Amino acid sequence: MSEPENQTRSRIEMLPWHSAARERLETALEGGRLPHALLLQGPAGVGKERFAAALAAALLCTGRGARLEACHACAECALTGAGSHPDLHWLRRPEDRKTISVDQVRELAERLSMTSMRRGRRLAIVSPAHAMTINAQNALLKTLEEPAGGTLLLLVSSRPSAILPTLRSRCQRVELARPGEDLARTWLTGELGSEPPARLLELAHGAPFRALELAPHVADLDAQMCDLLEAYLAGRRDVTATAEDMLGDGLPARLDWLETWLGELARRRLIADAKPVTLPACPVLQRVGDEVNITALFGLVDRLREAKRLLDGPVAGQLLVESWLVELAGSLRSKGVDG
């Protein structure tokens, strides 16, 4: 159980678009209605872990005012900022696994049952909560059925539907949505030190942290994906080799690129005055937009999204990517695009 990634020894603060969720919790806390468990849900890349860490820091802080914001000056804040507060526990999946096990949850439950080391609250952050196995979720449910006094569980998830209904029902849901484009762009400009590329947020589906991650790679990603698809659809590279090229650390970005491209093509078909597709122009991509029917486009997008969801589990990535590429080529053959 470790501290939040990339936040050790630093000020942990909420983001501008988190204010509505923070104010809602401030009202609950003031009225004595803060529950034993919160489900922090929303799209990937909107800072849910950042919100969870900042909320935990504020609740542990002994120097804050009415706002749920840590003072960053008291002894509790010093411990939280250093990632060493004994009453704040992080539960994550191990680096070599895709799930959080029942044994990990049982260990967490045992820690939460102990007396507070600092005579205050005890908090645990489970992220991503949807990575818990069914047995792990049932074990956590038992903890929530008989919660120890002064404890708060924060479950973080971009896929709340993958959490057992019985477990979700024990949590108060807090929605963390994507910020508006202007707010996101302003934040990105501050983080990058310059105006972000025009279509960066589009490629990141409006998620600021995803955009920040993609920013250094946008130009290379365009060239790589255009070359890869041109070679595959022209028959110069087979499906196995193409899928291998897509796999690896950059796979999520490549799938986002494909989803943005296909989604924009479909939207252009349906909305007469839609803005032009802003992904790079290369012959095969343009011909797909002109010749593949709308049903096939939506089918490709649906299968791509399903592949992204399954990749978070035990399914082999190679097979998922190959299957999707075969469907793409089949859609083109039906219109004669690759012939």
GROMACS .gro file of C-alpha atoms in nm:
model
  339
    1MET     CA    1   0.000   0.000   0.000
    2SER     CA    2   0.180   0.304  -0.127
    3GLU     CA    3   0.134   0.676  -0.167
    4PRO     CA    4  -0.021   0.822  -0.483
    5GLU     CA    5   0.203   0.799  -0.787
    6ASN     CA    6   0.394   1.116  -0.877
    7GLN     CA    7   0.260   1.301  -0.573
    8THR     CA    8   0.511   1.207  -0.303
    9ARG     CA    9   0.668   1.497  -0.111
   10SER     CA   10   0.449   1.761  -0.274
   11ARG     CA   11   0.149   1.982  -0.216
   12ILE     CA   12  -0.163   1.779  -0.294
   13GLU     CA   13  -0.436   2.007  -0.422
   14MET     CA   14  -0.763   1.965  -0.607
   15LEU     CA   15  -0.798   2.094  -0.961
   16PRO     CA   16  -1.015   2.383  -1.083
   17TRP     CA   17  -1.282   2.152  -1.227
   18HIS     CA   18  -1.310   1.963  -0.895
   19SER     CA   19  -1.477   2.253  -0.715
   20ALA     CA   20  -1.837   2.129  -0.750
   21ALA     CA   21  -1.751   1.789  -0.603
   22ARG     CA   22  -1.550   1.950  -0.322
   23GLU     CA   23  -1.835   2.186  -0.231
   24ARG     CA   24  -2.082   1.899  -0.220
   25LEU     CA   25  -1.860   1.714   0.027
   26GLU     CA   26  -1.803   2.029   0.232
   27THR     CA   27  -2.180   2.054   0.279
   28ALA     CA   28  -2.202   1.687   0.381
   29LEU     CA   29  -1.913   1.724   0.626
   30GLU     CA   30  -2.058   2.040   0.782
   31GLY     CA   31  -2.392   1.866   0.830
   32GLY     CA   32  -2.233   1.554   0.976
   33ARG     CA   33  -2.343   1.347   0.677
   34LEU     CA   34  -2.010   1.232   0.538
   35PRO     CA   35  -2.053   0.858   0.467
   36HIS     CA   36  -1.813   0.574   0.539
   37ALA     CA   37  -1.741   0.521   0.168
   38LEU     CA   38  -1.726   0.737  -0.144
   39LEU     CA   39  -1.714   0.616  -0.503
   40LEU     CA   40  -1.517   0.873  -0.703
   41GLN     CA   41  -1.616   0.800  -1.060
   42GLY     CA   42  -1.560   0.964  -1.396
   43PRO     CA   43  -1.369   0.927  -1.723
   44ALA     CA   44  -1.003   0.836  -1.727
   45GLY     CA   45  -0.769   1.133  -1.718
   46VAL     CA   46  -0.977   1.384  -1.518
   47GLY     CA   47  -0.771   1.360  -1.199
   48LYS     CA   48  -0.978   1.126  -0.983
   49GLU     CA   49  -0.673   1.004  -0.790
   50ARG     CA   50  -0.560   1.363  -0.746
   51PHE     CA   51  -0.902   1.447  -0.600
   52ALA     CA   52  -0.888   1.142  -0.370
   53ALA     CA   53  -0.540   1.232  -0.245
   54ALA     CA   54  -0.634   1.598  -0.190
   55LEU     CA   55  -0.955   1.502  -0.012
   56ALA     CA   56  -0.768   1.261   0.215
   57ALA     CA   57  -0.507   1.528   0.291
   58ALA     CA   58  -0.780   1.780   0.378
   59LEU     CA   59  -0.963   1.538   0.607
   60LEU     CA   60  -0.643   1.449   0.791
   61CYS     CA   61  -0.533   1.813   0.816
   62THR     CA   62  -0.566   1.979   1.159
   63GLY     CA   63  -0.512   2.333   1.034
   64ARG     CA   64  -0.776   2.377   0.763
   65GLY     CA   65  -1.079   2.602   0.775
   66ALA     CA   66  -1.430   2.533   0.649
   67ARG     CA   67  -1.310   2.452   0.298
   68LEU     CA   68  -1.198   2.099   0.225
   69GLU     CA   69  -0.844   2.209   0.149
   70ALA     CA   70  -0.532   2.105   0.338
   71CYS     CA   71  -0.336   2.386   0.504
   72HIS     CA   72   0.001   2.235   0.399
   73ALA     CA   73   0.151   2.367   0.724
   74CYS     CA   74   0.046   2.132   1.006
   75ALA     CA   75   0.220   1.811   1.111
   76GLU     CA   76  -0.048   1.596   0.944
   77CYS     CA   77   0.004   1.774   0.612
   78ALA     CA   78   0.378   1.721   0.640
   79LEU     CA   79   0.320   1.346   0.676
   80THR     CA   80   0.064   1.334   0.396
   81GLY     CA   81   0.284   1.536   0.161
   82ALA     CA   82   0.575   1.304   0.230
   83GLY     CA   83   0.363   0.999   0.154
   84SER     CA   84   0.416   0.860   0.503
   85HIS     CA   85   0.097   0.932   0.696
   86PRO     CA   86   0.029   0.618   0.902
   87ASP     CA   87  -0.350   0.659   0.880
   88LEU     CA   88  -0.367   0.693   0.501
   89HIS     CA   89  -0.349   0.367   0.304
   90TRP     CA   90  -0.334   0.320  -0.073
   91LEU     CA   91  -0.450  -0.006  -0.227
   92ARG     CA   92  -0.337  -0.071  -0.585
   93ARG     CA   93  -0.288  -0.367  -0.812
   94PRO     CA   94   0.072  -0.497  -0.810
   95GLU     CA   95   0.285  -0.394  -1.107
   96ASP     CA   96   0.292  -0.749  -1.242
   97ARG     CA   97  -0.085  -0.808  -1.211
   98LYS     CA   98  -0.405  -0.663  -1.354
   99THR     CA   99  -0.618  -0.720  -1.045
  100ILE     CA  100  -0.637  -0.636  -0.675
  101SER     CA  101  -0.658  -0.959  -0.478
  102VAL     CA  102  -0.873  -1.063  -0.187
  103ASP     CA  103  -0.561  -1.096   0.030
  104GLN     CA  104  -0.476  -0.731  -0.035
  105VAL     CA  105  -0.825  -0.627   0.072
  106ARG     CA  106  -0.809  -0.839   0.385
  107GLU     CA  107  -0.478  -0.679   0.478
  108LEU     CA  108  -0.634  -0.335   0.427
  109ALA     CA  109  -0.934  -0.428   0.642
  110GLU     CA  110  -0.701  -0.539   0.921
  111ARG     CA  111  -0.513  -0.209   0.907
  112LEU     CA  112  -0.835  -0.008   0.918
  113SER     CA  113  -0.955  -0.203   1.223
  114MET     CA  114  -0.657  -0.080   1.426
  115THR     CA  115  -0.656   0.233   1.638
  116SER     CA  116  -0.555   0.551   1.459
  117MET     CA  117  -0.183   0.618   1.490
  118ARG     CA  118  -0.249   0.995   1.497
  119ARG     CA  119  -0.575   0.992   1.695
  120GLY     CA  120  -0.775   1.108   1.397
  121ARG     CA  121  -0.944   0.959   1.093
  122ARG     CA  122  -0.825   0.651   0.909
  123LEU     CA  123  -0.857   0.660   0.531
  124ALA     CA  124  -0.801   0.417   0.247
  125ILE     CA  125  -0.792   0.486  -0.126
  126VAL     CA  126  -0.859   0.193  -0.360
  127SER     CA  127  -0.754   0.266  -0.717
  128PRO     CA  128  -0.871   0.148  -0.956
  129ALA     CA  129  -1.157  -0.003  -0.761
  130HIS     CA  130  -1.287  -0.193  -1.065
  131ALA     CA  131  -0.958  -0.391  -1.066
  132MET     CA  132  -1.065  -0.579  -0.752
  133THR     CA  133  -1.156  -0.942  -0.810
  134ILE     CA  134  -1.507  -1.050  -0.720
  135ASN     CA  135  -1.376  -1.210  -0.400
  136ALA     CA  136  -1.187  -0.893  -0.316
  137GLN     CA  137  -1.501  -0.683  -0.367
  138ASN     CA  138  -1.701  -0.915  -0.144
  139ALA     CA  139  -1.434  -0.889   0.124
  140LEU     CA  140  -1.448  -0.510   0.105
  141LEU     CA  141  -1.826  -0.525   0.125
  142LYS     CA  142  -1.798  -0.701   0.461
  143THR     CA  143  -1.583  -0.414   0.585
  144LEU     CA  144  -1.846  -0.164   0.474
  145GLU     CA  145  -2.128  -0.358   0.634
  146GLU     CA  146  -1.965  -0.310   0.975
  147PRO     CA  147  -1.745   0.000   0.932
  148ALA     CA  148  -1.510   0.098   1.211
  149GLY     CA  149  -1.569   0.443   1.354
  150GLY     CA  150  -1.367   0.726   1.203
  151THR     CA  151  -1.284   0.542   0.881
  152LEU     CA  152  -1.344   0.652   0.523
  153LEU     CA  153  -1.298   0.443   0.209
  154LEU     CA  154  -1.241   0.622  -0.123
  155LEU     CA  155  -1.300   0.400  -0.425
  156VAL     CA  156  -1.165   0.545  -0.749
  157SER     CA  157  -1.297   0.413  -1.081
  158SER     CA  158  -1.346   0.500  -1.446
  159ARG     CA  159  -1.559   0.185  -1.483
  160PRO     CA  160  -1.806   0.182  -1.192
  161SER     CA  161  -2.030  -0.067  -1.373
  162ALA     CA  162  -1.756  -0.327  -1.316
  163ILE     CA  163  -1.804  -0.292  -0.938
  164LEU     CA  164  -2.061  -0.516  -0.771
  165PRO     CA  165  -2.401  -0.344  -0.733
  166THR     CA  166  -2.407  -0.442  -0.366
  167LEU     CA  167  -2.074  -0.266  -0.313
  168ARG     CA  168  -2.175   0.042  -0.513
  169SER     CA  169  -2.492   0.072  -0.308
  170ARG     CA  170  -2.284   0.111   0.009
  171CYS     CA  171  -2.099   0.411  -0.137
  172GLN     CA  172  -2.200   0.769  -0.200
  173ARG     CA  173  -2.117   0.849  -0.559
  174VAL     CA  174  -1.917   1.157  -0.647
  175GLU     CA  175  -1.901   1.236  -1.018
  176LEU     CA  176  -1.581   1.393  -1.150
  177ALA     CA  177  -1.650   1.502  -1.506
  178ARG     CA  178  -1.433   1.639  -1.784
  179PRO     CA  179  -1.381   2.016  -1.761
  180GLY     CA  180  -1.497   2.254  -2.030
  181GLU     CA  181  -1.258   2.300  -2.321
  182ASP     CA  182  -1.151   2.652  -2.221
  183LEU     CA  183  -1.072   2.549  -1.863
  184ALA     CA  184  -0.888   2.238  -1.977
  185ARG     CA  185  -0.686   2.432  -2.233
  186THR     CA  186  -0.591   2.698  -1.976
  187TRP     CA  187  -0.474   2.431  -1.733
  188LEU     CA  188  -0.278   2.250  -2.004
  189THR     CA  189  -0.109   2.574  -2.110
  190GLY     CA  190   0.010   2.624  -1.753
  191GLU     CA  191   0.137   2.268  -1.725
  192LEU     CA  192   0.310   2.263  -2.065
  193GLY     CA  193   0.440   2.618  -2.052
  194SER     CA  194   0.295   2.692  -2.394
  195GLU     CA  195  -0.031   2.669  -2.590
  196PRO     CA  196  -0.115   2.300  -2.646
  197PRO     CA  197  -0.159   2.165  -3.002
  198ALA     CA  198  -0.503   2.248  -3.141
  199ARG     CA  199  -0.632   1.889  -3.142
  200LEU     CA  200  -0.460   1.757  -2.831
  201LEU     CA  201  -0.774   1.766  -2.617
  202GLU     CA  202  -0.973   1.611  -2.899
  203LEU     CA  203  -0.731   1.320  -2.915
  204ALA     CA  204  -0.751   1.285  -2.535
  205HIS     CA  205  -1.133   1.292  -2.541
  206GLY     CA  206  -1.133   1.608  -2.333
  207ALA     CA  207  -0.940   1.453  -2.041
  208PRO     CA  208  -0.667   1.694  -1.925
  209PHE     CA  209  -0.428   1.440  -1.771
  210ARG     CA  210  -0.456   1.218  -2.078
  211ALA     CA  211  -0.379   1.521  -2.294
  212LEU     CA  212  -0.077   1.601  -2.078
  213GLU     CA  213   0.050   1.246  -2.122
  214LEU     CA  214   0.001   1.257  -2.499
  215ALA     CA  215   0.144   1.606  -2.557
  216PRO     CA  216   0.508   1.507  -2.624
  217HIS     CA  217   0.407   1.229  -2.865
  218VAL     CA  218   0.133   1.376  -3.086
  219ALA     CA  219   0.343   1.438  -3.398
  220ASP     CA  220   0.520   1.101  -3.378
  221LEU     CA  221   0.189   0.926  -3.317
  222ASP     CA  222   0.034   1.076  -3.631
  223ALA     CA  223   0.322   0.966  -3.852
  224GLN     CA  224   0.342   0.621  -3.693
  225MET     CA  225  -0.029   0.543  -3.721
  226CYS     CA  226  -0.061   0.670  -4.078
  227ASP     CA  227   0.238   0.464  -4.191
  228LEU     CA  228   0.118   0.158  -4.001
  229LEU     CA  229  -0.235   0.166  -4.144
  230GLU     CA  230  -0.117   0.248  -4.496
  231ALA     CA  231   0.116  -0.054  -4.495
  232TYR     CA  232  -0.144  -0.289  -4.345
  233LEU     CA  233  -0.438  -0.189  -4.562
  234ALA     CA  234  -0.223  -0.190  -4.877
  235GLY     CA  235  -0.117  -0.547  -4.799
  236ARG     CA  236   0.250  -0.466  -4.738
  237ARG     CA  237   0.233  -0.580  -4.373
  238ASP     CA  238   0.028  -0.867  -4.231
  239VAL     CA  239  -0.214  -0.844  -3.942
  240THR     CA  240   0.013  -1.017  -3.689
  241ALA     CA  241   0.306  -0.783  -3.751
  242THR     CA  242   0.076  -0.479  -3.749
  243ALA     CA  243  -0.077  -0.580  -3.416
  244GLU     CA  244   0.271  -0.634  -3.270
  245ASP     CA  245   0.367  -0.283  -3.380
  246MET     CA  246   0.064  -0.144  -3.195
  247LEU     CA  247   0.125  -0.331  -2.870
  248GLY     CA  248   0.341  -0.208  -2.585
  249ASP     CA  249   0.337   0.096  -2.362
  250GLY     CA  250   0.195   0.314  -2.638
  251LEU     CA  251  -0.107   0.094  -2.711
  252PRO     CA  252  -0.363   0.307  -2.519
  253ALA     CA  253  -0.254   0.617  -2.712
  254ARG     CA  254  -0.278   0.432  -3.044
  255LEU     CA  255  -0.627   0.307  -2.962
  256ASP     CA  256  -0.732   0.659  -2.858
  257TRP     CA  257  -0.598   0.786  -3.192
  258LEU     CA  258  -0.805   0.529  -3.383
  259GLU     CA  259  -1.118   0.600  -3.181
  260THR     CA  260  -1.086   0.975  -3.235
  261TRP     CA  261  -1.033   0.933  -3.608
  262LEU     CA  262  -1.328   0.695  -3.658
  263GLY     CA  263  -1.556   0.888  -3.421
  264GLU     CA  264  -1.491   1.213  -3.604
  265LEU     CA  265  -1.555   1.050  -3.941
  266ALA     CA  266  -1.888   0.915  -3.815
  267ARG     CA  267  -1.985   1.252  -3.669
  268ARG     CA  268  -1.905   1.426  -3.995
  269ARG     CA  269  -2.144   1.187  -4.173
  270LEU     CA  270  -2.427   1.265  -3.931
  271ILE     CA  271  -2.381   1.640  -3.875
  272ALA     CA  272  -2.377   1.849  -4.189
  273ASP     CA  273  -2.196   2.146  -4.035
  274ALA     CA  274  -1.957   1.947  -3.815
  275LYS     CA  275  -1.605   2.080  -3.794
  276PRO     CA  276  -1.355   1.907  -4.027
  277VAL     CA  277  -1.175   1.597  -3.911
  278THR     CA  278  -0.849   1.723  -3.765
  279LEU     CA  279  -0.643   1.405  -3.769
  280PRO     CA  280  -0.375   1.403  -4.039
  281ALA     CA  281  -0.464   1.347  -4.401
  282CYS     CA  282  -0.327   1.034  -4.563
  283PRO     CA  283  -0.489   0.852  -4.858
  284VAL     CA  284  -0.629   0.545  -4.683
  285LEU     CA  285  -0.775   0.743  -4.393
  286GLN     CA  286  -0.951   0.984  -4.627
  287ARG     CA  287  -1.091   0.704  -4.842
  288VAL     CA  288  -1.224   0.527  -4.533
  289GLY     CA  289  -1.410   0.845  -4.446
  290ASP     CA  290  -1.554   0.872  -4.793
  291GLU     CA  291  -1.641   0.511  -4.868
  292VAL     CA  292  -1.707   0.304  -4.554
  293ASN     CA  293  -2.075   0.317  -4.458
  294ILE     CA  294  -2.192   0.470  -4.133
  295THR     CA  295  -2.301   0.137  -3.982
  296ALA     CA  296  -1.955  -0.009  -4.033
  297LEU     CA  297  -1.793   0.302  -3.882
  298PHE     CA  298  -2.003   0.278  -3.567
  299GLY     CA  299  -1.934  -0.095  -3.549
  300LEU     CA  300  -1.561  -0.033  -3.565
  301VAL     CA  301  -1.584   0.231  -3.290
  302ASP     CA  302  -1.792  -0.001  -3.069
  303ARG     CA  303  -1.547  -0.289  -3.110
  304LEU     CA  304  -1.254  -0.059  -3.044
  305ARG     CA  305  -1.409   0.063  -2.719
  306GLU     CA  306  -1.481  -0.295  -2.617
  307ALA     CA  307  -1.120  -0.390  -2.689
  308LYS     CA  308  -0.997  -0.103  -2.471
  309ARG     CA  309  -1.219  -0.223  -2.188
  310LEU     CA  310  -1.106  -0.586  -2.220
  311LEU     CA  311  -0.739  -0.490  -2.231
  312ASP     CA  312  -0.774  -0.388  -1.866
  313GLY     CA  313  -0.840  -0.755  -1.786
  314PRO     CA  314  -0.676  -1.093  -1.855
  315VAL     CA  315  -0.753  -1.106  -2.230
  316ALA     CA  316  -0.449  -1.123  -2.461
  317GLY     CA  317  -0.389  -0.786  -2.625
  318GLN     CA  318  -0.245  -0.937  -2.943
  319LEU     CA  319  -0.567  -1.125  -3.020
  320LEU     CA  320  -0.788  -0.823  -2.948
  321VAL     CA  321  -0.588  -0.593  -3.174
  322GLU     CA  322  -0.564  -0.851  -3.452
  323SER     CA  323  -0.940  -0.909  -3.440
  324TRP     CA  324  -1.010  -0.538  -3.471
  325LEU     CA  325  -0.766  -0.495  -3.760
  326VAL     CA  326  -0.926  -0.785  -3.946
  327GLU     CA  327  -1.266  -0.619  -3.906
  328LEU     CA  328  -1.127  -0.289  -4.034
  329ALA     CA  329  -0.981  -0.455  -4.343
  330GLY     CA  330  -1.308  -0.641  -4.399
  331SER     CA  331  -1.503  -0.316  -4.392
  332LEU     CA  332  -1.271  -0.170  -4.654
  333ARG     CA  333  -1.280  -0.475  -4.879
  334SER     CA  334  -1.659  -0.459  -4.885
  335LYS     CA  335  -1.622  -0.119  -5.052
  336GLY     CA  336  -1.313  -0.200  -5.256
  337VAL     CA  337  -1.094   0.048  -5.070
  338ASP     CA  338  -0.790  -0.175  -5.043
  339GLY     CA  339  -0.818  -0.334  -5.381
   0.00000   0.00000   0.00000
